[in-house]
Amino acid sequence: MYGLVNKAIHDMVCARFGEETWNEIQRKAEVEIDTFISMESYPDDLTHRLVKAASLVLDLPASAIMQAFGEFWVQYTSEEGYGELMAMSGDTLPEFLQNLDDLHTRVGVSFPKLQPPSFACEELEEQTLHLHYHSHRDGLAPMVVGLVKGLGTHLNTDVEVTQTQSKSDGADHDEFTIQYNPN
């Protein structure tokens, strides 16, 4: 994953729990990098070690940390120079989710080694849709729940997200039902 992800984890932990907690997480994860470079690629294992260590230090399930990170990521990236790209991706939750693959294609211009997931939306009925999430990475479904909630906050829309299908249970991709209500 790119350093921007690890930098965001650092910034989220420091903002919510302080620098000393981050230092403890780093020690437990055996990560000796003081500053992550946003545009540099790091092994996925490093990010997973940070999340696992954060789970131990904060006494929270890794899934809760991933969900909180997903929510944080939306605001973080909009403030870290990607706000215009996000603004071009849609004004409503369904529109934004439908355009996520295009957003990742545009981001890939700056991050040529980017290996983004793929998303597809299927409208079920008014204000309810299915989100199909395909990724070669395992264990990130809780982050998708957080991302959708963060997008709801970003787009001033109430959302409820339920995972209805999971790769960890043998499905070929993760699937979510999203109920939304614009404010």
Coordinates of C-alpha atoms in Angstrom, one line a residue:
M1 CA 0.0 0.0 0.0
Y2 CA 1.1 3.5 -0.6
G3 CA 2.6 5.5 2.3
L4 CA -0.5 7.8 2.3
V5 CA -2.5 4.9 3.9
N6 CA 0.1 4.4 6.6
K7 CA 0.5 8.1 7.1
A8 CA -3.3 8.4 7.6
I9 CA -3.2 5.6 10.2
H10 CA -0.5 7.4 12.0
D11 CA -2.4 10.7 11.9
M12 CA -5.7 9.1 13.0
V13 CA -4.0 7.3 16.0
C14 CA -2.1 10.5 17.0
A15 CA -5.2 12.7 16.8
R16 CA -7.3 10.3 18.8
F17 CA -4.9 8.7 21.3
G18 CA -1.7 10.7 21.2
E19 CA 1.9 10.3 19.9
E20 CA 2.9 8.0 22.8
T21 CA 0.2 5.5 21.8
W22 CA 1.4 5.6 18.2
N23 CA 5.0 4.9 19.4
E24 CA 3.8 1.9 21.3
I25 CA 1.9 0.6 18.3
Q26 CA 5.0 1.1 16.1
R27 CA 7.1 -0.9 18.6
K28 CA 4.6 -3.7 18.8
A29 CA 4.3 -3.8 15.0
E30 CA 8.1 -3.8 14.7
V31 CA 7.9 -0.9 12.3
E32 CA 10.9 1.4 12.5
I33 CA 9.8 4.0 9.9
D34 CA 9.4 7.5 11.5
T35 CA 7.8 9.2 8.5
F36 CA 5.8 7.5 5.8
I37 CA 6.2 9.0 2.3
S38 CA 2.8 9.4 0.8
M39 CA 3.8 8.6 -2.8
E40 CA 6.1 5.6 -1.9
S41 CA 4.8 2.0 -2.0
Y42 CA 5.2 -0.1 1.2
P43 CA 4.5 -3.8 1.7
D44 CA 0.9 -4.6 2.6
D45 CA 2.2 -6.7 5.5
L46 CA 3.5 -3.5 7.2
T47 CA 0.0 -2.0 7.2
H48 CA -1.5 -5.2 8.5
R49 CA 1.1 -5.3 11.3
L50 CA 0.2 -1.8 12.3
V51 CA -3.5 -2.6 12.5
K52 CA -2.9 -5.8 14.4
A53 CA -0.6 -3.9 16.9
A54 CA -3.2 -1.1 17.2
S55 CA -5.8 -3.8 18.0
L56 CA -3.6 -5.1 20.9
V57 CA -2.6 -1.6 22.2
L58 CA -6.1 -0.1 22.0
D59 CA -7.8 -3.3 23.1
L60 CA -10.2 -3.0 20.2
P61 CA -11.1 -5.6 17.5
A62 CA -9.1 -5.1 14.3
S63 CA -12.4 -4.8 12.4
A64 CA -13.4 -1.8 14.6
I65 CA -10.1 -0.2 13.9
M66 CA -10.5 -0.8 10.1
Q67 CA -14.0 0.6 10.2
A68 CA -12.9 3.7 12.1
F69 CA -10.0 4.1 9.6
G70 CA -12.4 3.9 6.7
E71 CA -14.5 6.7 8.1
F72 CA -11.4 8.7 8.8
W73 CA -10.0 8.1 5.3
V74 CA -12.8 10.0 3.5
Q75 CA -12.2 13.2 5.5
Y76 CA -8.4 12.7 5.5
T77 CA -8.1 12.3 1.7
S78 CA -10.4 15.3 1.0
E79 CA -8.2 17.4 3.2
E80 CA -4.9 16.0 1.8
G81 CA -5.3 17.2 -1.7
Y82 CA -7.9 14.9 -3.2
G83 CA -11.0 17.1 -2.4
E84 CA -11.4 18.1 -6.0
L85 CA -11.3 14.6 -7.3
M86 CA -13.9 13.6 -4.7
A87 CA -16.1 16.5 -5.7
M88 CA -16.0 15.3 -9.3
S89 CA -17.0 11.8 -8.3
G90 CA -20.6 12.6 -7.3
D91 CA -23.0 14.6 -5.3
T92 CA -25.1 11.7 -4.0
L93 CA -24.0 8.5 -2.3
P94 CA -25.2 6.2 -5.2
E95 CA -23.5 8.4 -7.8
F96 CA -20.3 8.5 -5.8
L97 CA -20.2 4.8 -5.2
Q98 CA -20.9 4.1 -8.9
N99 CA -17.9 6.3 -9.8
L100 CA -15.4 4.8 -7.4
D101 CA -13.6 2.8 -10.1
D102 CA -13.2 6.0 -12.2
L103 CA -11.9 7.9 -9.1
H104 CA -9.3 5.1 -8.6
T105 CA -8.3 5.4 -12.3
R106 CA -7.7 9.1 -11.9
V107 CA -5.7 8.5 -8.6
G108 CA -3.7 5.9 -10.5
V109 CA -2.1 8.7 -12.6
S110 CA -0.3 9.9 -9.4
F111 CA 0.2 6.4 -7.9
P112 CA 1.3 4.2 -10.8
K113 CA 1.7 1.1 -8.7
L114 CA -1.8 1.5 -7.3
Q115 CA -3.8 -1.8 -7.1
P116 CA -7.2 -0.5 -6.3
P117 CA -10.3 -2.6 -5.5
S118 CA -13.3 -2.5 -7.8
F119 CA -16.8 -1.5 -6.8
A120 CA -20.1 -2.0 -8.5
C121 CA -23.5 -0.7 -7.4
E122 CA -26.9 -2.3 -8.0
E123 CA -30.0 -0.3 -7.0
L124 CA -32.5 -2.6 -5.3
E125 CA -35.2 0.0 -4.6
E126 CA -35.5 3.6 -3.6
Q127 CA -32.7 4.5 -1.2
T128 CA -31.4 0.9 -1.0
L129 CA -28.5 -0.6 -3.0
H130 CA -26.1 -3.4 -3.1
L131 CA -22.4 -2.6 -3.2
H132 CA -20.2 -5.3 -4.7
Y133 CA -16.5 -5.0 -3.5
H134 CA -13.8 -6.9 -5.3
S135 CA -10.2 -6.8 -4.1
H136 CA -7.2 -9.1 -4.2
R137 CA -6.5 -8.0 -0.6
D138 CA -8.2 -9.9 2.2
G139 CA -9.5 -8.5 5.5
L140 CA -10.5 -5.0 4.3
A141 CA -14.3 -5.4 4.3
P142 CA -14.7 -3.6 7.6
M143 CA -12.8 -0.6 6.1
V144 CA -15.4 -0.6 3.3
V145 CA -18.2 -0.2 5.9
G146 CA -16.3 2.7 7.4
L147 CA -15.7 4.3 4.0
V148 CA -19.4 4.2 3.1
K149 CA -20.3 5.7 6.5
G150 CA -17.6 8.4 6.0
L151 CA -19.0 9.1 2.5
G152 CA -22.4 9.4 4.1
T153 CA -21.0 12.1 6.5
H154 CA -19.2 13.8 3.6
L155 CA -22.3 13.9 1.5
N156 CA -24.7 14.7 4.4
T157 CA -26.5 11.4 4.0
D158 CA -27.6 9.0 6.7
V159 CA -26.4 5.5 5.9
E160 CA -26.8 2.0 7.3
V161 CA -24.4 -0.6 6.0
T162 CA -24.8 -4.4 6.4
Q163 CA -22.4 -6.9 5.0
T164 CA -24.4 -9.6 3.2
Q165 CA -21.7 -11.7 1.7
S166 CA -18.1 -12.2 2.7
K167 CA -14.9 -13.5 1.0
S168 CA -13.9 -14.8 4.4
D169 CA -16.9 -17.1 4.3
G170 CA -16.0 -18.4 0.8
A171 CA -17.8 -16.0 -1.5
D172 CA -15.9 -14.7 -4.5
H173 CA -16.3 -11.1 -3.3
D174 CA -17.7 -9.0 -0.4
E175 CA -21.2 -7.5 -0.8
F176 CA -23.0 -4.9 1.3
T177 CA -26.6 -3.7 1.5
I178 CA -26.7 0.1 2.0
Q179 CA -29.8 2.0 3.0
Y180 CA -29.4 5.7 2.7
N181 CA -31.4 8.8 3.3
P182 CA -30.1 12.2 2.2
N183 CA -30.6 15.0 4.8

